[in-house]
């Protein structure tokens, strides 16, 4: 099952979203990933019209929980609690929308967390444990995502993500493009998280940054990698419908669809 993320939706509001859905359906996608970020946060107050539109186009949905300004690893308890509250709302909305899964980001680093590493790891894992409990409460499948190369981001390597997730009963979202900016150890990631990956993000880059290019326009070894990906929802996280069209053409050309 392959889908398209709203990273490829350039408009704002429900009218623009419906116009975009027509393009999504025309390209043959069966799933939409709703990214709950500015300017289109999904909340208790506004989720229903989005859900009804998706249903009218017979499209399944996955949710990407908010991540900008959210930090479940913050040593400031007020910021950490606010972040968990935001993610709980995303979980409840995902449950109401019957989402296939929800992607969340791990916490990220600060000057204090670099200095007080043990404390940071403790509160970070406590937050992940609380998210696990919330996932059970709302009956949603959650994937914690590996991060790209960027100074403050955590879980950039599969080993570090595994360290954070040890004993935590949630899944993993495998972001292929992110890993291409760090270790590029795709087979190692798949071995380490075998049976635990619940969602896959597909996009390309040069290896120098998180560029979210169309597939085939960067350095990800797609032809070698695609046959090894698990049979979970795959979502293209590209910048436009045109990038999505080119990505689909590339996948067909290498036998990936």
PDB file of C-alpha atoms in Angstrom:
ATOM      1  CA  UNK A   1       0.000   0.000   0.000  1.00  0.00           C
ATOM      2  CA  UNK A   2       1.524   3.321  -1.090  1.00  0.00           C
ATOM      3  CA  UNK A   3       0.404   6.775  -0.070  1.00  0.00           C
ATOM      4  CA  UNK A   4       1.260  10.442  -0.343  1.00  0.00           C
ATOM      5  CA  UNK A   5       1.982  12.893   2.450  1.00  0.00           C
ATOM      6  CA  UNK A   6       0.486  16.365   2.724  1.00  0.00           C
ATOM      7  CA  UNK A   7       4.065  17.629   2.457  1.00  0.00           C
ATOM      8  CA  UNK A   8       3.039  17.605  -1.231  1.00  0.00           C
ATOM      9  CA  UNK A   9      -0.041  19.796  -0.627  1.00  0.00           C
ATOM     10  CA  UNK A  10       0.839  23.405  -1.353  1.00  0.00           C
ATOM     11  CA  UNK A  11      -2.479  25.065  -0.488  1.00  0.00           C
ATOM     12  CA  UNK A  12      -4.198  25.973   2.768  1.00  0.00           C
ATOM     13  CA  UNK A  13      -7.649  25.107   4.049  1.00  0.00           C
ATOM     14  CA  UNK A  14     -10.247  22.497   3.231  1.00  0.00           C
ATOM     15  CA  UNK A  15     -10.986  23.770  -0.282  1.00  0.00           C
ATOM     16  CA  UNK A  16      -7.338  23.490  -1.294  1.00  0.00           C
ATOM     17  CA  UNK A  17      -7.106  20.123   0.441  1.00  0.00           C
ATOM     18  CA  UNK A  18     -10.056  18.756  -1.545  1.00  0.00           C
ATOM     19  CA  UNK A  19      -8.538  19.980  -4.801  1.00  0.00           C
ATOM     20  CA  UNK A  20      -5.288  18.270  -3.859  1.00  0.00           C
ATOM     21  CA  UNK A  21      -7.119  15.035  -3.027  1.00  0.00           C
ATOM     22  CA  UNK A  22      -8.470  14.934  -6.575  1.00  0.00           C
ATOM     23  CA  UNK A  23      -4.874  14.927  -7.821  1.00  0.00           C
ATOM     24  CA  UNK A  24      -3.904  12.278  -5.258  1.00  0.00           C
ATOM     25  CA  UNK A  25      -6.726  10.013  -6.401  1.00  0.00           C
ATOM     26  CA  UNK A  26      -5.924  10.597 -10.076  1.00  0.00           C
ATOM     27  CA  UNK A  27      -2.342   9.444  -9.489  1.00  0.00           C
ATOM     28  CA  UNK A  28      -3.663   6.224  -7.987  1.00  0.00           C
ATOM     29  CA  UNK A  29      -2.674   6.587  -4.334  1.00  0.00           C
ATOM     30  CA  UNK A  30      -4.691   4.711  -1.730  1.00  0.00           C
ATOM     31  CA  UNK A  31      -3.436   6.423   1.436  1.00  0.00           C
ATOM     32  CA  UNK A  32      -2.856  10.003   2.586  1.00  0.00           C
ATOM     33  CA  UNK A  33      -0.531  10.971   5.410  1.00  0.00           C
ATOM     34  CA  UNK A  34      -1.881  14.022   7.201  1.00  0.00           C
ATOM     35  CA  UNK A  35       1.012  16.004   8.670  1.00  0.00           C
ATOM     36  CA  UNK A  36      -0.335  17.868  11.679  1.00  0.00           C
ATOM     37  CA  UNK A  37       1.833  20.948  11.341  1.00  0.00           C
ATOM     38  CA  UNK A  38       1.382  24.628  10.557  1.00  0.00           C
ATOM     39  CA  UNK A  39      -0.704  25.722   8.707  1.00  0.00           C
ATOM     40  CA  UNK A  40      -2.847  22.570   8.971  1.00  0.00           C
ATOM     41  CA  UNK A  41      -2.839  21.306  12.537  1.00  0.00           C
ATOM     42  CA  UNK A  42      -5.328  18.491  13.203  1.00  0.00           C
ATOM     43  CA  UNK A  43      -7.180  19.059  16.458  1.00  0.00           C
ATOM     44  CA  UNK A  44     -10.232  17.917  18.391  1.00  0.00           C
ATOM     45  CA  UNK A  45     -12.093  20.859  16.805  1.00  0.00           C
ATOM     46  CA  UNK A  46     -11.312  20.402  13.114  1.00  0.00           C
ATOM     47  CA  UNK A  47     -10.577  16.730  12.331  1.00  0.00           C
ATOM     48  CA  UNK A  48     -14.028  15.690  11.133  1.00  0.00           C
ATOM     49  CA  UNK A  49     -14.208  17.588   7.796  1.00  0.00           C
ATOM     50  CA  UNK A  50     -10.797  16.168   6.837  1.00  0.00           C
ATOM     51  CA  UNK A  51     -11.961  12.678   7.738  1.00  0.00           C
ATOM     52  CA  UNK A  52     -15.166  13.073   5.711  1.00  0.00           C
ATOM     53  CA  UNK A  53     -13.258  14.273   2.648  1.00  0.00           C
ATOM     54  CA  UNK A  54     -10.851  11.363   2.821  1.00  0.00           C
ATOM     55  CA  UNK A  55     -13.739   8.942   3.174  1.00  0.00           C
ATOM     56  CA  UNK A  56     -15.522  10.483   0.177  1.00  0.00           C
ATOM     57  CA  UNK A  57     -12.448   9.723  -1.960  1.00  0.00           C
ATOM     58  CA  UNK A  58     -12.065   6.220  -0.451  1.00  0.00           C
ATOM     59  CA  UNK A  59      -8.620   7.075   0.890  1.00  0.00           C
ATOM     60  CA  UNK A  60      -7.124   5.544   4.012  1.00  0.00           C
ATOM     61  CA  UNK A  61      -5.187   7.809   6.363  1.00  0.00           C
ATOM     62  CA  UNK A  62      -2.039   7.860   8.437  1.00  0.00           C
ATOM     63  CA  UNK A  63      -1.164  10.709  10.782  1.00  0.00           C
ATOM     64  CA  UNK A  64       2.154  12.434  11.371  1.00  0.00           C
ATOM     65  CA  UNK A  65       1.909  13.987  14.823  1.00  0.00           C
ATOM     66  CA  UNK A  66       3.155  17.569  15.384  1.00  0.00           C
ATOM     67  CA  UNK A  67       6.909  17.945  15.804  1.00  0.00           C
ATOM     68  CA  UNK A  68       7.837  21.635  15.474  1.00  0.00           C
ATOM     69  CA  UNK A  69       8.289  23.096  18.983  1.00  0.00           C
ATOM     70  CA  UNK A  70       7.482  19.666  20.476  1.00  0.00           C
ATOM     71  CA  UNK A  71      10.144  18.019  22.640  1.00  0.00           C
ATOM     72  CA  UNK A  72       9.336  14.960  24.733  1.00  0.00           C
ATOM     73  CA  UNK A  73      12.955  14.931  25.901  1.00  0.00           C
ATOM     74  CA  UNK A  74      12.959  18.452  27.328  1.00  0.00           C
ATOM     75  CA  UNK A  75      14.467  18.839  30.787  1.00  0.00           C
ATOM     76  CA  UNK A  76      11.929  21.620  31.353  1.00  0.00           C
ATOM     77  CA  UNK A  77       8.950  19.702  32.733  1.00  0.00           C
ATOM     78  CA  UNK A  78       6.412  22.292  31.541  1.00  0.00           C
ATOM     79  CA  UNK A  79       7.622  22.016  27.952  1.00  0.00           C
ATOM     80  CA  UNK A  80       7.751  18.235  28.215  1.00  0.00           C
ATOM     81  CA  UNK A  81       4.206  18.021  29.619  1.00  0.00           C
ATOM     82  CA  UNK A  82       2.866  20.395  26.950  1.00  0.00           C
ATOM     83  CA  UNK A  83       4.526  18.259  24.277  1.00  0.00           C
ATOM     84  CA  UNK A  84       2.919  15.093  25.638  1.00  0.00           C
ATOM     85  CA  UNK A  85      -0.456  16.842  25.716  1.00  0.00           C
ATOM     86  CA  UNK A  86      -0.080  17.802  22.035  1.00  0.00           C
ATOM     87  CA  UNK A  87       0.798  14.223  21.130  1.00  0.00           C
ATOM     88  CA  UNK A  88      -2.097  12.824  23.156  1.00  0.00           C
ATOM     89  CA  UNK A  89      -4.445  15.003  21.099  1.00  0.00           C
ATOM     90  CA  UNK A  90      -2.874  13.574  17.926  1.00  0.00           C
ATOM     91  CA  UNK A  91      -3.424  10.048  19.220  1.00  0.00           C
ATOM     92  CA  UNK A  92      -7.078  10.704  20.041  1.00  0.00           C
ATOM     93  CA  UNK A  93      -7.716  12.340  16.654  1.00  0.00           C
ATOM     94  CA  UNK A  94      -5.979   9.412  14.949  1.00  0.00           C
ATOM     95  CA  UNK A  95      -8.265   7.010  16.788  1.00  0.00           C
ATOM     96  CA  UNK A  96     -11.354   8.991  15.779  1.00  0.00           C
ATOM     97  CA  UNK A  97     -10.192   8.963  12.147  1.00  0.00           C
ATOM     98  CA  UNK A  98      -9.349   5.242  12.191  1.00  0.00           C
ATOM     99  CA  UNK A  99      -5.813   6.048  11.083  1.00  0.00           C
ATOM    100  CA  UNK A 100      -3.611   3.138  10.052  1.00  0.00           C
ATOM    101  CA  UNK A 101      -0.822   4.477  12.251  1.00  0.00           C
ATOM    102  CA  UNK A 102       0.688   7.581  13.836  1.00  0.00           C
ATOM    103  CA  UNK A 103       4.277   8.764  13.424  1.00  0.00           C
ATOM    104  CA  UNK A 104       5.987  10.662  16.243  1.00  0.00           C
ATOM    105  CA  UNK A 105       9.433  12.179  16.542  1.00  0.00           C
ATOM    106  CA  UNK A 106      11.720  11.357  19.451  1.00  0.00           C
ATOM    107  CA  UNK A 107      12.904  14.160  21.694  1.00  0.00           C
ATOM    108  CA  UNK A 108      15.766  16.392  20.698  1.00  0.00           C
ATOM    109  CA  UNK A 109      18.817  17.842  22.382  1.00  0.00           C
ATOM    110  CA  UNK A 110      19.514  21.189  24.051  1.00  0.00           C
ATOM    111  CA  UNK A 111      22.598  22.669  25.712  1.00  0.00           C
ATOM    112  CA  UNK A 112      21.294  21.347  29.051  1.00  0.00           C
ATOM    113  CA  UNK A 113      20.568  17.849  27.739  1.00  0.00           C
ATOM    114  CA  UNK A 114      24.084  17.582  26.323  1.00  0.00           C
ATOM    115  CA  UNK A 115      25.521  18.479  29.720  1.00  0.00           C
ATOM    116  CA  UNK A 116      23.134  16.339  31.792  1.00  0.00           C
ATOM    117  CA  UNK A 117      22.970  13.331  29.484  1.00  0.00           C
ATOM    118  CA  UNK A 118      21.754  10.782  32.029  1.00  0.00           C
ATOM    119  CA  UNK A 119      18.886  13.030  33.107  1.00  0.00           C
ATOM    120  CA  UNK A 120      17.964  13.659  29.492  1.00  0.00           C
ATOM    121  CA  UNK A 121      17.895   9.937  28.696  1.00  0.00           C
ATOM    122  CA  UNK A 122      15.779   9.266  31.776  1.00  0.00           C
ATOM    123  CA  UNK A 123      13.064  11.839  31.061  1.00  0.00           C
ATOM    124  CA  UNK A 124      13.141  10.985  27.355  1.00  0.00           C
ATOM    125  CA  UNK A 125      12.449   7.309  28.001  1.00  0.00           C
ATOM    126  CA  UNK A 126       9.819   8.187  30.619  1.00  0.00           C
ATOM    127  CA  UNK A 127       8.033  10.206  27.942  1.00  0.00           C
ATOM    128  CA  UNK A 128       8.227   7.315  25.477  1.00  0.00           C
ATOM    129  CA  UNK A 129       6.750   5.015  28.132  1.00  0.00           C
ATOM    130  CA  UNK A 130       3.876   7.438  28.628  1.00  0.00           C
ATOM    131  CA  UNK A 131       3.280   7.563  24.884  1.00  0.00           C
ATOM    132  CA  UNK A 132       3.178   3.766  24.869  1.00  0.00           C
ATOM    133  CA  UNK A 133       0.453   3.856  27.527  1.00  0.00           C
ATOM    134  CA  UNK A 134      -1.486   6.477  25.557  1.00  0.00           C
ATOM    135  CA  UNK A 135      -1.206   4.413  22.370  1.00  0.00           C
ATOM    136  CA  UNK A 136      -2.870   1.525  24.193  1.00  0.00           C
ATOM    137  CA  UNK A 137      -5.527   3.812  25.692  1.00  0.00           C
ATOM    138  CA  UNK A 138      -6.533   5.184  22.273  1.00  0.00           C
ATOM    139  CA  UNK A 139      -5.944   1.968  20.357  1.00  0.00           C
ATOM    140  CA  UNK A 140      -3.511   3.446  17.835  1.00  0.00           C
ATOM    141  CA  UNK A 141      -0.380   1.993  16.256  1.00  0.00           C
ATOM    142  CA  UNK A 142       2.563   4.331  16.804  1.00  0.00           C
ATOM    143  CA  UNK A 143       5.891   4.504  14.994  1.00  0.00           C
ATOM    144  CA  UNK A 144       8.811   6.470  16.445  1.00  0.00           C
ATOM    145  CA  UNK A 145      10.807   7.892  13.542  1.00  0.00           C
ATOM    146  CA  UNK A 146      14.551   7.894  12.896  1.00  0.00           C
ATOM    147  CA  UNK A 147      15.911  11.411  12.411  1.00  0.00           C
ATOM    148  CA  UNK A 148      18.114  12.998   9.716  1.00  0.00           C
ATOM    149  CA  UNK A 149      21.543  14.518  10.155  1.00  0.00           C
ATOM    150  CA  UNK A 150      21.005  17.793  12.004  1.00  0.00           C
ATOM    151  CA  UNK A 151      22.874  19.077  15.083  1.00  0.00           C
ATOM    152  CA  UNK A 152      20.124  18.979  17.733  1.00  0.00           C
ATOM    153  CA  UNK A 153      18.264  15.868  16.552  1.00  0.00           C
ATOM    154  CA  UNK A 154      18.428  12.559  18.415  1.00  0.00           C
ATOM    155  CA  UNK A 155      17.943   9.001  17.095  1.00  0.00           C
ATOM    156  CA  UNK A 156      19.918   9.652  13.924  1.00  0.00           C
ATOM    157  CA  UNK A 157      21.374   6.138  13.916  1.00  0.00           C
ATOM    158  CA  UNK A 158      19.480   2.849  14.227  1.00  0.00           C
ATOM    159  CA  UNK A 159      21.567   1.970  17.292  1.00  0.00           C
ATOM    160  CA  UNK A 160      20.560   5.150  19.113  1.00  0.00           C
ATOM    161  CA  UNK A 161      16.889   4.705  18.226  1.00  0.00           C
ATOM    162  CA  UNK A 162      17.084   1.118  19.504  1.00  0.00           C
ATOM    163  CA  UNK A 163      18.683   2.356  22.736  1.00  0.00           C
ATOM    164  CA  UNK A 164      15.849   4.820  23.332  1.00  0.00           C
ATOM    165  CA  UNK A 165      13.176   2.264  22.414  1.00  0.00           C
ATOM    166  CA  UNK A 166      14.521  -0.663  24.453  1.00  0.00           C
ATOM    167  CA  UNK A 167      11.635  -2.109  26.450  1.00  0.00           C
ATOM    168  CA  UNK A 168       9.159   0.382  24.934  1.00  0.00           C
ATOM    169  CA  UNK A 169       6.219  -1.353  23.269  1.00  0.00           C
ATOM    170  CA  UNK A 170       5.796   0.916  20.267  1.00  0.00           C
ATOM    171  CA  UNK A 171       6.745   0.499  16.645  1.00  0.00           C
ATOM    172  CA  UNK A 172       9.191   2.305  14.388  1.00  0.00           C
ATOM    173  CA  UNK A 173       8.654   4.536  11.377  1.00  0.00           C
ATOM    174  CA  UNK A 174      11.528   3.908   8.969  1.00  0.00           C
ATOM    175  CA  UNK A 175      12.373   7.115   7.133  1.00  0.00           C
ATOM    176  CA  UNK A 176      14.593   6.018   4.254  1.00  0.00           C
ATOM    177  CA  UNK A 177      15.616   9.534   3.255  1.00  0.00           C
ATOM    178  CA  UNK A 178      16.630  10.407   6.805  1.00  0.00           C
ATOM    179  CA  UNK A 179      18.899   7.379   7.049  1.00  0.00           C
ATOM    180  CA  UNK A 180      20.514   8.361   3.740  1.00  0.00           C
ATOM    181  CA  UNK A 181      21.827  11.495   5.479  1.00  0.00           C
ATOM    182  CA  UNK A 182      23.381   9.556   8.378  1.00  0.00           C
ATOM    183  CA  UNK A 183      24.703   5.985   8.345  1.00  0.00           C
ATOM    184  CA  UNK A 184      23.145   4.765   5.036  1.00  0.00           C
ATOM    185  CA  UNK A 185      23.097   1.347   6.716  1.00  0.00           C
ATOM    186  CA  UNK A 186      19.714   0.358   5.304  1.00  0.00           C
ATOM    187  CA  UNK A 187      20.135  -3.378   5.720  1.00  0.00           C
ATOM    188  CA  UNK A 188      21.345  -2.920   9.289  1.00  0.00           C
ATOM    189  CA  UNK A 189      18.280  -0.809  10.121  1.00  0.00           C
ATOM    190  CA  UNK A 190      15.962  -3.452   8.676  1.00  0.00           C
ATOM    191  CA  UNK A 191      17.706  -6.223  10.614  1.00  0.00           C
ATOM    192  CA  UNK A 192      17.685  -4.325  13.885  1.00  0.00           C
ATOM    193  CA  UNK A 193      13.984  -3.443  13.696  1.00  0.00           C
ATOM    194  CA  UNK A 194      12.719  -6.565  11.937  1.00  0.00           C
ATOM    195  CA  UNK A 195       9.059  -7.066  12.821  1.00  0.00           C
ATOM    196  CA  UNK A 196       8.868  -3.678  14.521  1.00  0.00           C
ATOM    197  CA  UNK A 197       8.585  -1.303  11.538  1.00  0.00           C
ATOM    198  CA  UNK A 198       4.966  -0.129  11.167  1.00  0.00           C
ATOM    199  CA  UNK A 199       5.371   2.612   8.559  1.00  0.00           C
ATOM    200  CA  UNK A 200       7.880   3.703   5.888  1.00  0.00           C
ATOM    201  CA  UNK A 201       8.627   7.198   4.563  1.00  0.00           C
ATOM    202  CA  UNK A 202      10.049   7.388   1.048  1.00  0.00           C
ATOM    203  CA  UNK A 203      11.937  10.400  -0.315  1.00  0.00           C
ATOM    204  CA  UNK A 204      15.357  11.044  -1.796  1.00  0.00           C
ATOM    205  CA  UNK A 205      18.298  13.346  -1.190  1.00  0.00           C
ATOM    206  CA  UNK A 206      21.951  13.892  -2.059  1.00  0.00           C
ATOM    207  CA  UNK A 207      23.083  12.505   1.295  1.00  0.00           C
ATOM    208  CA  UNK A 208      24.094  16.006   2.392  1.00  0.00           C
ATOM    209  CA  UNK A 209      20.744  17.144   3.763  1.00  0.00           C
ATOM    210  CA  UNK A 210      17.074  16.278   4.269  1.00  0.00           C
ATOM    211  CA  UNK A 211      15.959  17.533   0.858  1.00  0.00           C
ATOM    212  CA  UNK A 212      12.803  15.439   0.307  1.00  0.00           C
ATOM    213  CA  UNK A 213      13.422  15.039  -3.411  1.00  0.00           C
ATOM    214  CA  UNK A 214      11.448  12.874  -5.802  1.00  0.00           C
ATOM    215  CA  UNK A 215      12.605   9.253  -5.856  1.00  0.00           C
ATOM    216  CA  UNK A 216      15.502   8.660  -8.205  1.00  0.00           C
ATOM    217  CA  UNK A 217      16.772  12.242  -7.944  1.00  0.00           C
ATOM    218  CA  UNK A 218      19.209  11.550  -5.106  1.00  0.00           C
ATOM    219  CA  UNK A 219      21.532   8.811  -3.905  1.00  0.00           C
ATOM    220  CA  UNK A 220      19.232   6.316  -2.132  1.00  0.00           C
ATOM    221  CA  UNK A 221      19.826   2.840  -3.655  1.00  0.00           C
ATOM    222  CA  UNK A 222      16.134   2.235  -4.325  1.00  0.00           C
ATOM    223  CA  UNK A 223      16.460  -0.738  -6.672  1.00  0.00           C
ATOM    224  CA  UNK A 224      18.394  -2.672  -4.045  1.00  0.00           C
ATOM    225  CA  UNK A 225      16.370  -1.463  -1.070  1.00  0.00           C
ATOM    226  CA  UNK A 226      12.730  -1.634  -2.147  1.00  0.00           C
ATOM    227  CA  UNK A 227      12.435  -5.448  -2.281  1.00  0.00           C
ATOM    228  CA  UNK A 228      13.625  -5.592   1.334  1.00  0.00           C
ATOM    229  CA  UNK A 229      11.097  -3.134   2.782  1.00  0.00           C
ATOM    230  CA  UNK A 230       8.343  -4.627   4.951  1.00  0.00           C
ATOM    231  CA  UNK A 231       4.743  -4.891   3.794  1.00  0.00           C
ATOM    232  CA  UNK A 232       3.469  -1.937   5.799  1.00  0.00           C
ATOM    233  CA  UNK A 233       2.096   1.379   4.488  1.00  0.00           C
ATOM    234  CA  UNK A 234       4.700   3.268   2.421  1.00  0.00           C
ATOM    235  CA  UNK A 235       4.220   7.017   2.079  1.00  0.00           C
ATOM    236  CA  UNK A 236       5.971   9.395  -0.303  1.00  0.00           C
ATOM    237  CA  UNK A 237       7.105  12.518   1.562  1.00  0.00           C
ATOM    238  CA  UNK A 238       7.873  14.772  -1.399  1.00  0.00           C
ATOM    239  CA  UNK A 239       7.212  18.449  -2.089  1.00  0.00           C
ATOM    240  CA  UNK A 240       4.472  18.435  -4.759  1.00  0.00           C
ATOM    241  CA  UNK A 241       2.078  16.356  -6.813  1.00  0.00           C
ATOM    242  CA  UNK A 242       4.531  16.639  -9.706  1.00  0.00           C
ATOM    243  CA  UNK A 243       7.290  15.159  -7.529  1.00  0.00           C
ATOM    244  CA  UNK A 244       4.859  12.394  -6.585  1.00  0.00           C
ATOM    245  CA  UNK A 245       4.099  11.698 -10.255  1.00  0.00           C
ATOM    246  CA  UNK A 246       7.814  11.475 -11.079  1.00  0.00           C
ATOM    247  CA  UNK A 247       8.404   9.229  -8.058  1.00  0.00           C
ATOM    248  CA  UNK A 248       5.693   6.827  -9.164  1.00  0.00           C
ATOM    249  CA  UNK A 249       7.145   6.761 -12.659  1.00  0.00           C
ATOM    250  CA  UNK A 250      10.564   5.984 -11.233  1.00  0.00           C
ATOM    251  CA  UNK A 251       9.180   3.178  -9.063  1.00  0.00           C
ATOM    252  CA  UNK A 252       7.405   1.623 -12.029  1.00  0.00           C
ATOM    253  CA  UNK A 253      10.562   1.914 -14.093  1.00  0.00           C
ATOM    254  CA  UNK A 254      12.612  -0.107 -11.609  1.00  0.00           C
ATOM    255  CA  UNK A 255       9.868  -2.625 -10.885  1.00  0.00           C
ATOM    256  CA  UNK A 256       9.087  -1.218  -7.451  1.00  0.00           C
ATOM    257  CA  UNK A 257       5.314  -1.094  -7.994  1.00  0.00           C
TER     258      UNK A 257
END
